[in-house]
Amino acid sequence: MNTGNNASSASSADARNTTSATGAPCTTNTLGPTNTPGPTNTPGPTNTPGPTNTPGPTNTPGTTNTPGTTNTAPVPGTPGAPRKQRRRRRAAERRPRFAIAVTALFFALLYLPVGVVVLFSFNSQKSLTVFEDVSLRWYTAFLHDDVILDSLGMSLRVSLVAMAGSLVLGVALALGLVRSRSRLGSFAGLVMLVPLITPEIVTGVAAMLLFKGLGITLSTTTVMLAEITFSISYVTVILRSRIAALNPEVEEAAMDLGATRRQALRLVTLPALLPSILASAVLIFALVFDDFVLAYFTTGVDPQPLSVRIYSAIRFGVQPTINAVGTLMLAGSVGLIVLALAIPRLFGRRGGLDLLSGK
């Protein structure tokens, strides 16, 4: 029985093997080549860093990053865009010829008469139209003219007194306006600007009527009073900007150390204001020395300021001596104004032009 069963089992196994050889599904149970790790499981070239991961030329600074190249690119559909841009750039870079011509004409009309006066002051002849030789004849005549020298002395005295008086009052007024916290101080600051914009002839006529109304005879004293009143505004405006720029803690520190308010003002504040005070003094001296309108309405008969004396002499005919006097006045005024603008820079402070503009 067992022998038969074994034979039947062997025959059946042979039959199954024979069936599997013909393509039966039993082949899936055997370890075939599909179960072995194939090439798809091995890391391929797609996993290696390729050229797309390396920094390309798009990351390097190119021509599109340079200034100006992107702006010159023509707009699609407008092939003449670069030419229009170049024309606009050239038009913007051109110098304003009309403005230059107007400026040159202005300075020519302003300084050409002054140049003629300076030139003919060195003329050897009395003619005011024909220049012959260079000479100092009229400067010598000016130094020997007692009337003009008396007027020159009066102008110098008036300028010095007006400078000193306007400085004292202007410094005190500037300190009061800056330190004042009330509305009255702000209103007074605006009132101080009125003389700067008021026509000088109005100030001159008002001063003359005031002196006449008070019964004061016009003389050198009236000229000094009028010039001091007129010059206070300039000193106040210049010093006010400088005082506002001072650090108040420095003065407070001096008082904490035992100084009184007057000592702090004398030892701390005024030394800090010294450059501005000197610049204001020189500027006021130059303005008063050259002033004509205010001096004309407030002066007496004799002596007269130099500007009024020159005007009186011109009414009877222009003398070559007037050219020499005018040249000397011009040189002195220019020198004083340059000195006024240079004094703050010598002390390491702001220039006089910045002080006048309040910057």
mmCIF file of C-alpha atoms in Angstrom:
data_model
loop_
_atom_site.group_PDB
_atom_site.id
_atom_site.type_symbol
_atom_site.label_atom_id
_atom_site.label_comp_id
_atom_site.label_asym_id
_atom_site.label_seq_id
_atom_site.Cartn_x
_atom_site.Cartn_y
_atom_site.Cartn_z
ATOM 1 C CA MET A 1 0.000 0.000 0.000
ATOM 2 C CA ASN A 2 2.736 2.407 0.808
ATOM 3 C CA THR A 3 4.608 1.518 -2.291
ATOM 4 C CA GLY A 4 1.583 2.309 -4.382
ATOM 5 C CA ASN A 5 0.983 5.582 -2.681
ATOM 6 C CA ASN A 6 4.569 6.652 -3.146
ATOM 7 C CA ALA A 7 4.407 5.782 -6.785
ATOM 8 C CA SER A 8 1.212 7.684 -7.245
ATOM 9 C CA SER A 9 2.710 10.642 -5.436
ATOM 10 C CA ALA A 10 5.776 10.567 -7.563
ATOM 11 C CA SER A 11 3.704 10.344 -10.704
ATOM 12 C CA SER A 12 1.554 13.240 -9.595
ATOM 13 C CA ALA A 13 4.659 15.294 -8.773
ATOM 14 C CA ASP A 14 6.073 14.525 -12.155
ATOM 15 C CA ALA A 15 2.852 15.619 -13.659
ATOM 16 C CA ARG A 16 2.931 18.914 -11.756
ATOM 17 C CA ASN A 17 6.550 19.498 -12.740
ATOM 18 C CA THR A 18 5.668 18.753 -16.280
ATOM 19 C CA THR A 19 2.784 21.228 -16.074
ATOM 20 C CA SER A 20 4.977 23.907 -14.581
ATOM 21 C CA ALA A 21 7.467 23.533 -17.335
ATOM 22 C CA THR A 22 4.760 24.364 -19.830
ATOM 23 C CA GLY A 23 4.187 27.863 -18.254
ATOM 24 C CA ALA A 24 1.920 27.116 -15.279
ATOM 25 C CA PRO A 25 1.589 29.838 -12.627
ATOM 26 C CA CYS A 26 3.612 27.880 -10.138
ATOM 27 C CA THR A 27 6.743 29.578 -11.361
ATOM 28 C CA THR A 28 5.900 32.618 -9.105
ATOM 29 C CA ASN A 29 6.765 30.627 -6.023
ATOM 30 C CA THR A 30 10.305 30.079 -7.146
ATOM 31 C CA LEU A 31 13.015 32.706 -6.622
ATOM 32 C CA GLY A 32 13.238 34.272 -10.032
ATOM 33 C CA PRO A 33 15.229 37.193 -11.390
ATOM 34 C CA THR A 34 12.403 39.613 -10.540
ATOM 35 C CA ASN A 35 13.071 39.271 -6.786
ATOM 36 C CA THR A 36 16.712 40.192 -7.067
ATOM 37 C CA PRO A 37 17.607 43.882 -6.592
ATOM 38 C CA GLY A 38 17.495 45.383 -10.013
ATOM 39 C CA PRO A 39 19.109 48.380 -11.496
ATOM 40 C CA THR A 40 16.127 50.572 -10.587
ATOM 41 C CA ASN A 41 17.077 50.433 -6.895
ATOM 42 C CA THR A 42 20.624 51.589 -7.435
ATOM 43 C CA PRO A 43 21.215 55.351 -7.197
ATOM 44 C CA GLY A 44 21.046 56.687 -10.695
ATOM 45 C CA PRO A 45 22.413 59.760 -12.305
ATOM 46 C CA THR A 46 19.225 61.680 -11.522
ATOM 47 C CA ASN A 47 20.133 61.820 -7.806
ATOM 48 C CA THR A 48 23.561 63.342 -8.363
ATOM 49 C CA PRO A 49 23.756 67.139 -8.248
ATOM 50 C CA GLY A 50 23.347 68.294 -11.771
ATOM 51 C CA PRO A 51 24.255 71.459 -13.529
ATOM 52 C CA THR A 52 20.921 73.026 -12.564
ATOM 53 C CA ASN A 53 21.999 73.192 -8.892
ATOM 54 C CA THR A 54 25.293 74.920 -9.598
ATOM 55 C CA PRO A 55 25.246 78.749 -9.607
ATOM 56 C CA GLY A 56 24.744 79.770 -13.171
ATOM 57 C CA PRO A 57 25.532 82.885 -15.008
ATOM 58 C CA THR A 58 22.156 84.346 -14.067
ATOM 59 C CA ASN A 59 23.347 84.815 -10.450
ATOM 60 C CA THR A 60 26.511 86.643 -11.360
ATOM 61 C CA PRO A 61 26.282 90.441 -11.677
ATOM 62 C CA GLY A 62 25.567 91.001 -15.301
ATOM 63 C CA THR A 63 24.924 93.865 -17.550
ATOM 64 C CA THR A 64 21.338 94.200 -16.326
ATOM 65 C CA ASN A 65 22.611 95.148 -12.836
ATOM 66 C CA THR A 66 24.855 97.929 -14.016
ATOM 67 C CA PRO A 67 23.268 101.376 -13.737
ATOM 68 C CA GLY A 68 21.974 102.807 -16.923
ATOM 69 C CA THR A 69 21.858 99.716 -19.129
ATOM 70 C CA THR A 70 18.286 98.793 -18.278
ATOM 71 C CA ASN A 71 17.073 102.360 -18.852
ATOM 72 C CA THR A 72 18.472 102.522 -22.333
ATOM 73 C CA ALA A 73 16.576 99.477 -23.511
ATOM 74 C CA PRO A 74 14.168 100.483 -26.251
ATOM 75 C CA VAL A 75 10.478 100.106 -25.597
ATOM 76 C CA PRO A 76 8.885 97.484 -27.829
ATOM 77 C CA GLY A 77 7.305 99.060 -30.839
ATOM 78 C CA THR A 78 9.277 102.312 -30.542
ATOM 79 C CA PRO A 79 12.624 101.874 -32.309
ATOM 80 C CA GLY A 80 13.541 105.560 -31.811
ATOM 81 C CA ALA A 81 13.345 105.497 -28.007
ATOM 82 C CA PRO A 82 17.151 105.558 -27.423
ATOM 83 C CA ARG A 83 17.516 108.647 -29.617
ATOM 84 C CA LYS A 84 14.765 110.464 -27.732
ATOM 85 C CA GLN A 85 16.388 109.627 -24.421
ATOM 86 C CA ARG A 86 19.768 110.870 -25.623
ATOM 87 C CA ARG A 87 18.178 114.105 -26.832
ATOM 88 C CA ARG A 88 16.477 114.637 -23.476
ATOM 89 C CA ARG A 89 19.728 113.950 -21.643
ATOM 90 C CA ARG A 90 21.607 116.421 -23.828
ATOM 91 C CA ALA A 91 18.894 119.037 -23.346
ATOM 92 C CA ALA A 92 19.097 118.590 -19.576
ATOM 93 C CA GLU A 93 22.882 118.899 -19.616
ATOM 94 C CA ARG A 94 22.873 122.102 -21.642
ATOM 95 C CA ARG A 95 23.673 125.294 -19.795
ATOM 96 C CA PRO A 96 20.811 127.785 -19.481
ATOM 97 C CA ARG A 97 22.198 130.340 -21.899
ATOM 98 C CA PHE A 98 19.381 132.803 -21.349
ATOM 99 C CA ALA A 99 19.839 132.769 -17.556
ATOM 100 C CA ILE A 100 23.600 133.215 -17.955
ATOM 101 C CA ALA A 101 23.070 136.157 -20.303
ATOM 102 C CA VAL A 102 20.616 137.830 -17.904
ATOM 103 C CA THR A 103 23.019 137.335 -14.988
ATOM 104 C CA ALA A 104 25.947 138.770 -16.931
ATOM 105 C CA LEU A 105 23.849 141.772 -17.995
ATOM 106 C CA PHE A 106 22.782 142.376 -14.388
ATOM 107 C CA PHE A 107 26.341 142.400 -13.051
ATOM 108 C CA ALA A 108 27.490 144.558 -15.955
ATOM 109 C CA LEU A 109 24.847 147.211 -15.234
ATOM 110 C CA LEU A 110 25.606 147.009 -11.515
ATOM 111 C CA TYR A 111 29.394 147.217 -11.523
ATOM 112 C CA LEU A 112 30.240 148.966 -14.799
ATOM 113 C CA PRO A 113 29.510 152.477 -13.409
ATOM 114 C CA VAL A 114 31.560 151.648 -10.322
ATOM 115 C CA GLY A 115 34.424 150.552 -12.538
ATOM 116 C CA VAL A 116 34.244 153.822 -14.465
ATOM 117 C CA VAL A 117 34.463 155.813 -11.207
ATOM 118 C CA VAL A 118 37.485 153.819 -10.071
ATOM 119 C CA LEU A 119 39.169 154.178 -13.460
ATOM 120 C CA PHE A 120 38.768 157.954 -13.744
ATOM 121 C CA SER A 121 39.923 158.477 -10.171
ATOM 122 C CA PHE A 122 43.414 157.737 -11.531
ATOM 123 C CA ASN A 123 43.067 160.091 -14.503
ATOM 124 C CA SER A 124 45.738 162.744 -14.780
ATOM 125 C CA GLN A 125 43.354 165.251 -16.380
ATOM 126 C CA LYS A 126 40.143 166.819 -15.136
ATOM 127 C CA SER A 127 38.120 165.265 -17.915
ATOM 128 C CA LEU A 128 35.515 162.697 -16.930
ATOM 129 C CA THR A 129 35.156 161.282 -20.437
ATOM 130 C CA VAL A 130 38.704 160.943 -21.769
ATOM 131 C CA PHE A 131 41.317 158.976 -19.861
ATOM 132 C CA GLU A 132 44.914 160.049 -20.540
ATOM 133 C CA ASP A 133 47.538 158.951 -17.999
ATOM 134 C CA VAL A 134 47.557 157.212 -14.618
ATOM 135 C CA SER A 135 48.032 159.660 -11.773
ATOM 136 C CA LEU A 136 47.275 160.127 -8.052
ATOM 137 C CA ARG A 137 46.503 163.802 -8.519
ATOM 138 C CA TRP A 138 42.930 163.644 -7.256
ATOM 139 C CA TYR A 139 43.808 161.577 -4.210
ATOM 140 C CA THR A 140 46.289 164.278 -3.248
ATOM 141 C CA ALA A 141 43.623 166.932 -3.784
ATOM 142 C CA PHE A 142 41.243 165.002 -1.541
ATOM 143 C CA LEU A 143 43.796 164.890 1.293
ATOM 144 C CA HIS A 144 44.152 168.694 1.121
ATOM 145 C CA ASP A 145 40.399 169.465 1.025
ATOM 146 C CA ASP A 146 39.401 170.543 4.547
ATOM 147 C CA VAL A 147 35.650 170.474 3.878
ATOM 148 C CA ILE A 148 35.654 166.868 2.700
ATOM 149 C CA LEU A 149 37.999 165.841 5.486
ATOM 150 C CA ASP A 150 35.609 167.357 8.068
ATOM 151 C CA SER A 151 32.744 165.395 6.536
ATOM 152 C CA LEU A 152 34.869 162.241 6.592
ATOM 153 C CA GLY A 153 35.584 162.770 10.283
ATOM 154 C CA MET A 154 31.899 163.226 11.038
ATOM 155 C CA SER A 155 30.994 160.032 9.161
ATOM 156 C CA LEU A 156 33.591 158.107 11.147
ATOM 157 C CA ARG A 157 32.278 159.471 14.468
ATOM 158 C CA VAL A 158 28.665 158.697 13.576
ATOM 159 C CA SER A 159 29.613 155.174 12.473
ATOM 160 C CA LEU A 160 31.525 154.415 15.668
ATOM 161 C CA VAL A 161 28.790 155.764 17.968
ATOM 162 C CA ALA A 162 26.042 153.966 16.032
ATOM 163 C CA MET A 163 28.058 150.747 16.121
ATOM 164 C CA ALA A 164 28.580 150.897 19.895
ATOM 165 C CA GLY A 165 25.017 151.918 20.719
ATOM 166 C CA SER A 166 23.375 149.357 18.458
ATOM 167 C CA LEU A 167 25.600 146.591 19.841
ATOM 168 C CA VAL A 168 24.703 147.295 23.465
ATOM 169 C CA LEU A 169 20.978 147.549 22.788
ATOM 170 C CA GLY A 170 20.962 144.760 20.190
ATOM 171 C CA VAL A 171 22.696 142.220 22.464
ATOM 172 C CA ALA A 172 20.312 142.969 25.338
ATOM 173 C CA LEU A 173 17.284 142.796 23.056
ATOM 174 C CA ALA A 174 18.419 139.527 21.437
ATOM 175 C CA LEU A 175 18.944 137.916 24.843
ATOM 176 C CA GLY A 176 15.520 139.069 26.003
ATOM 177 C CA LEU A 177 13.751 137.800 22.873
ATOM 178 C CA VAL A 178 15.398 134.364 23.008
ATOM 179 C CA ARG A 179 14.934 133.848 26.742
ATOM 180 C CA SER A 180 11.381 135.189 26.780
ATOM 181 C CA ARG A 181 8.679 132.515 26.864
ATOM 182 C CA SER A 182 5.642 134.774 26.528
ATOM 183 C CA ARG A 183 3.646 135.786 23.488
ATOM 184 C CA LEU A 184 4.922 139.323 23.899
ATOM 185 C CA GLY A 185 8.442 138.119 23.117
ATOM 186 C CA SER A 186 7.293 136.454 19.898
ATOM 187 C CA PHE A 187 5.422 139.588 18.864
ATOM 188 C CA ALA A 188 8.474 141.763 19.615
ATOM 189 C CA GLY A 189 10.595 139.441 17.479
ATOM 190 C CA LEU A 190 8.286 140.041 14.525
ATOM 191 C CA VAL A 191 8.289 143.798 15.130
ATOM 192 C CA MET A 192 12.096 143.822 14.969
ATOM 193 C CA LEU A 193 11.929 142.629 11.362
ATOM 194 C CA VAL A 194 9.825 145.609 10.273
ATOM 195 C CA PRO A 195 12.751 148.089 9.926
ATOM 196 C CA LEU A 196 14.550 145.602 7.683
ATOM 197 C CA ILE A 197 11.737 145.560 5.126
ATOM 198 C CA THR A 198 10.556 149.160 5.504
ATOM 199 C CA PRO A 199 11.886 151.575 2.853
ATOM 200 C CA GLU A 200 14.659 153.671 4.362
ATOM 201 C CA ILE A 201 13.147 156.887 3.100
ATOM 202 C CA VAL A 202 10.094 156.213 5.287
ATOM 203 C CA THR A 203 12.365 155.779 8.304
ATOM 204 C CA GLY A 204 14.242 158.965 7.445
ATOM 205 C CA VAL A 205 11.112 161.083 7.081
ATOM 206 C CA ALA A 206 9.644 159.633 10.297
ATOM 207 C CA ALA A 207 12.837 160.411 12.224
ATOM 208 C CA MET A 208 12.915 163.993 10.896
ATOM 209 C CA LEU A 209 9.263 164.572 11.841
ATOM 210 C CA LEU A 210 9.898 163.146 15.309
ATOM 211 C CA PHE A 211 12.833 165.454 15.953
ATOM 212 C CA LYS A 212 10.955 168.449 14.592
ATOM 213 C CA GLY A 213 7.923 167.605 16.734
ATOM 214 C CA LEU A 214 10.050 167.388 19.881
ATOM 215 C CA GLY A 215 11.760 170.667 19.080
ATOM 216 C CA ILE A 216 15.202 169.114 18.622
ATOM 217 C CA THR A 217 17.498 170.891 16.185
ATOM 218 C CA LEU A 218 18.949 168.654 13.469
ATOM 219 C CA SER A 219 22.632 168.082 14.090
ATOM 220 C CA THR A 220 25.221 165.351 14.469
ATOM 221 C CA THR A 221 23.376 164.046 17.530
ATOM 222 C CA THR A 222 20.158 163.489 15.593
ATOM 223 C CA VAL A 223 22.066 161.587 12.918
ATOM 224 C CA MET A 224 23.581 159.327 15.596
ATOM 225 C CA LEU A 225 20.219 158.644 17.223
ATOM 226 C CA ALA A 226 18.578 157.832 13.900
ATOM 227 C CA GLU A 227 21.420 155.513 12.845
ATOM 228 C CA ILE A 228 21.364 153.673 16.183
ATOM 229 C CA THR A 229 17.637 153.113 15.895
ATOM 230 C CA PHE A 230 18.008 151.846 12.353
ATOM 231 C CA SER A 231 20.925 149.489 13.152
ATOM 232 C CA ILE A 232 19.459 147.735 16.194
ATOM 233 C CA SER A 233 17.411 145.387 14.004
ATOM 234 C CA TYR A 234 20.484 144.098 12.161
ATOM 235 C CA VAL A 235 22.345 143.334 15.384
ATOM 236 C CA THR A 236 19.308 141.644 16.926
ATOM 237 C CA VAL A 237 18.685 139.387 13.945
ATOM 238 C CA ILE A 238 22.329 138.286 13.733
ATOM 239 C CA LEU A 239 22.771 137.632 17.460
ATOM 240 C CA ARG A 240 19.367 136.062 17.967
ATOM 241 C CA SER A 241 20.214 133.079 15.788
ATOM 242 C CA ARG A 242 23.521 132.604 17.575
ATOM 243 C CA ILE A 243 21.991 132.823 21.063
ATOM 244 C CA ALA A 244 19.320 130.284 20.096
ATOM 245 C CA ALA A 245 22.088 127.871 19.075
ATOM 246 C CA LEU A 246 23.837 128.083 22.467
ATOM 247 C CA ASN A 247 23.393 125.252 24.939
ATOM 248 C CA PRO A 248 21.584 126.658 28.018
ATOM 249 C CA GLU A 249 22.992 123.850 30.171
ATOM 250 C CA VAL A 250 26.448 125.473 30.043
ATOM 251 C CA GLU A 251 25.148 128.638 31.695
ATOM 252 C CA GLU A 252 23.159 126.559 34.186
ATOM 253 C CA ALA A 253 26.286 124.583 35.051
ATOM 254 C CA ALA A 254 28.153 127.830 35.758
ATOM 255 C CA MET A 255 25.406 128.922 38.127
ATOM 256 C CA ASP A 256 25.457 125.497 39.829
ATOM 257 C CA LEU A 257 29.163 126.053 40.490
ATOM 258 C CA GLY A 258 28.400 129.258 42.387
ATOM 259 C CA ALA A 259 28.292 131.946 39.690
ATOM 260 C CA THR A 260 25.516 134.496 39.716
ATOM 261 C CA ARG A 261 23.386 135.160 36.652
ATOM 262 C CA ARG A 262 25.418 138.250 35.759
ATOM 263 C CA GLN A 263 28.689 136.368 36.179
ATOM 264 C CA ALA A 264 27.421 133.520 33.999
ATOM 265 C CA LEU A 265 26.405 136.053 31.366
ATOM 266 C CA ARG A 266 29.761 137.839 31.494
ATOM 267 C CA LEU A 267 32.012 134.763 31.740
ATOM 268 C CA VAL A 268 30.098 132.183 29.682
ATOM 269 C CA THR A 269 27.479 133.653 27.347
ATOM 270 C CA LEU A 270 29.217 136.795 26.080
ATOM 271 C CA PRO A 271 32.529 135.019 25.237
ATOM 272 C CA ALA A 272 30.530 132.489 23.209
ATOM 273 C CA LEU A 273 28.847 135.388 21.362
ATOM 274 C CA LEU A 274 32.082 137.277 20.720
ATOM 275 C CA PRO A 275 32.544 136.221 17.038
ATOM 276 C CA SER A 276 28.972 137.203 16.193
ATOM 277 C CA ILE A 277 29.303 140.496 18.092
ATOM 278 C CA LEU A 278 32.469 141.436 16.208
ATOM 279 C CA ALA A 279 30.919 140.513 12.868
ATOM 280 C CA SER A 280 27.847 142.610 13.690
ATOM 281 C CA ALA A 281 30.022 145.552 14.723
ATOM 282 C CA VAL A 282 31.985 145.610 11.481
ATOM 283 C CA LEU A 283 28.842 145.200 9.400
ATOM 284 C CA ILE A 284 27.028 148.035 11.195
ATOM 285 C CA PHE A 285 30.028 150.323 10.793
ATOM 286 C CA ALA A 286 30.050 149.726 7.031
ATOM 287 C CA LEU A 287 26.278 150.241 6.685
ATOM 288 C CA VAL A 288 26.225 153.485 8.667
ATOM 289 C CA PHE A 289 29.314 154.908 6.989
ATOM 290 C CA ASP A 290 27.741 154.443 3.535
ATOM 291 C CA ASP A 291 24.234 155.464 4.523
ATOM 292 C CA PHE A 292 22.800 158.454 2.692
ATOM 293 C CA VAL A 293 19.002 158.534 2.985
ATOM 294 C CA LEU A 294 18.744 158.532 6.754
ATOM 295 C CA ALA A 295 21.678 160.935 7.137
ATOM 296 C CA TYR A 296 20.202 163.315 4.566
ATOM 297 C CA PHE A 297 16.893 163.732 6.466
ATOM 298 C CA THR A 298 18.407 164.010 9.954
ATOM 299 C CA THR A 299 21.637 166.007 9.451
ATOM 300 C CA GLY A 300 22.147 169.686 10.123
ATOM 301 C CA VAL A 301 23.777 172.394 8.048
ATOM 302 C CA ASP A 302 27.395 171.885 8.990
ATOM 303 C CA PRO A 303 29.228 169.594 9.271
ATOM 304 C CA GLN A 304 27.524 167.053 7.050
ATOM 305 C CA PRO A 305 28.252 163.332 6.657
ATOM 306 C CA LEU A 306 30.501 162.424 3.776
ATOM 307 C CA SER A 307 27.717 160.872 1.694
ATOM 308 C CA VAL A 308 25.602 164.026 2.002
ATOM 309 C CA ARG A 309 28.612 166.231 1.248
ATOM 310 C CA ILE A 310 29.330 164.296 -1.948
ATOM 311 C CA TYR A 311 25.705 164.687 -3.031
ATOM 312 C CA SER A 312 25.847 168.429 -2.402
ATOM 313 C CA ALA A 313 29.083 168.739 -4.404
ATOM 314 C CA ILE A 314 27.677 166.798 -7.363
ATOM 315 C CA ARG A 315 24.755 169.237 -7.712
ATOM 316 C CA PHE A 316 27.224 171.978 -8.667
ATOM 317 C CA GLY A 317 29.196 169.761 -11.053
ATOM 318 C CA VAL A 318 31.101 166.539 -10.775
ATOM 319 C CA GLN A 319 34.676 167.025 -9.673
ATOM 320 C CA PRO A 320 37.374 164.377 -10.193
ATOM 321 C CA THR A 321 37.998 164.499 -6.452
ATOM 322 C CA ILE A 322 34.616 162.833 -5.984
ATOM 323 C CA ASN A 323 35.909 159.844 -7.941
ATOM 324 C CA ALA A 324 38.829 159.492 -5.536
ATOM 325 C CA VAL A 325 36.521 159.796 -2.516
ATOM 326 C CA GLY A 326 34.114 157.248 -3.954
ATOM 327 C CA THR A 327 36.932 154.810 -4.676
ATOM 328 C CA LEU A 328 38.247 155.080 -1.129
ATOM 329 C CA MET A 329 34.760 154.609 0.321
ATOM 330 C CA LEU A 330 34.209 151.581 -1.897
ATOM 331 C CA ALA A 331 37.517 150.016 -0.867
ATOM 332 C CA GLY A 332 36.832 150.640 2.802
ATOM 333 C CA SER A 333 33.296 149.233 2.656
ATOM 334 C CA VAL A 334 34.355 146.095 0.808
ATOM 335 C CA GLY A 335 37.184 145.537 3.271
ATOM 336 C CA LEU A 336 34.888 145.907 6.266
ATOM 337 C CA ILE A 337 32.252 143.558 4.859
ATOM 338 C CA VAL A 338 34.870 140.920 4.022
ATOM 339 C CA LEU A 339 36.229 141.274 7.553
ATOM 340 C CA ALA A 340 32.726 140.880 9.000
ATOM 341 C CA LEU A 341 32.222 137.659 7.055
ATOM 342 C CA ALA A 342 35.687 136.321 7.944
ATOM 343 C CA ILE A 343 35.694 137.007 11.699
ATOM 344 C CA PRO A 344 33.369 134.082 12.618
ATOM 345 C CA ARG A 345 35.480 131.684 10.560
ATOM 346 C CA LEU A 346 38.613 132.847 12.348
ATOM 347 C CA PHE A 347 36.994 131.708 15.596
ATOM 348 C CA GLY A 348 35.857 128.416 14.062
ATOM 349 C CA ARG A 349 32.205 129.442 13.944
ATOM 350 C CA ARG A 350 29.678 129.783 11.182
ATOM 351 C CA GLY A 351 30.174 132.411 8.518
ATOM 352 C CA GLY A 352 28.502 135.775 8.508
ATOM 353 C CA LEU A 353 26.213 134.809 5.631
ATOM 354 C CA ASP A 354 24.873 131.862 7.611
ATOM 355 C CA LEU A 355 24.309 134.132 10.595
ATOM 356 C CA LEU A 356 22.364 136.598 8.482
ATOM 357 C CA SER A 357 20.167 133.832 7.033
ATOM 358 C CA GLY A 358 19.669 132.244 10.432
ATOM 359 C CA LYS A 359 20.938 128.774 9.422
#
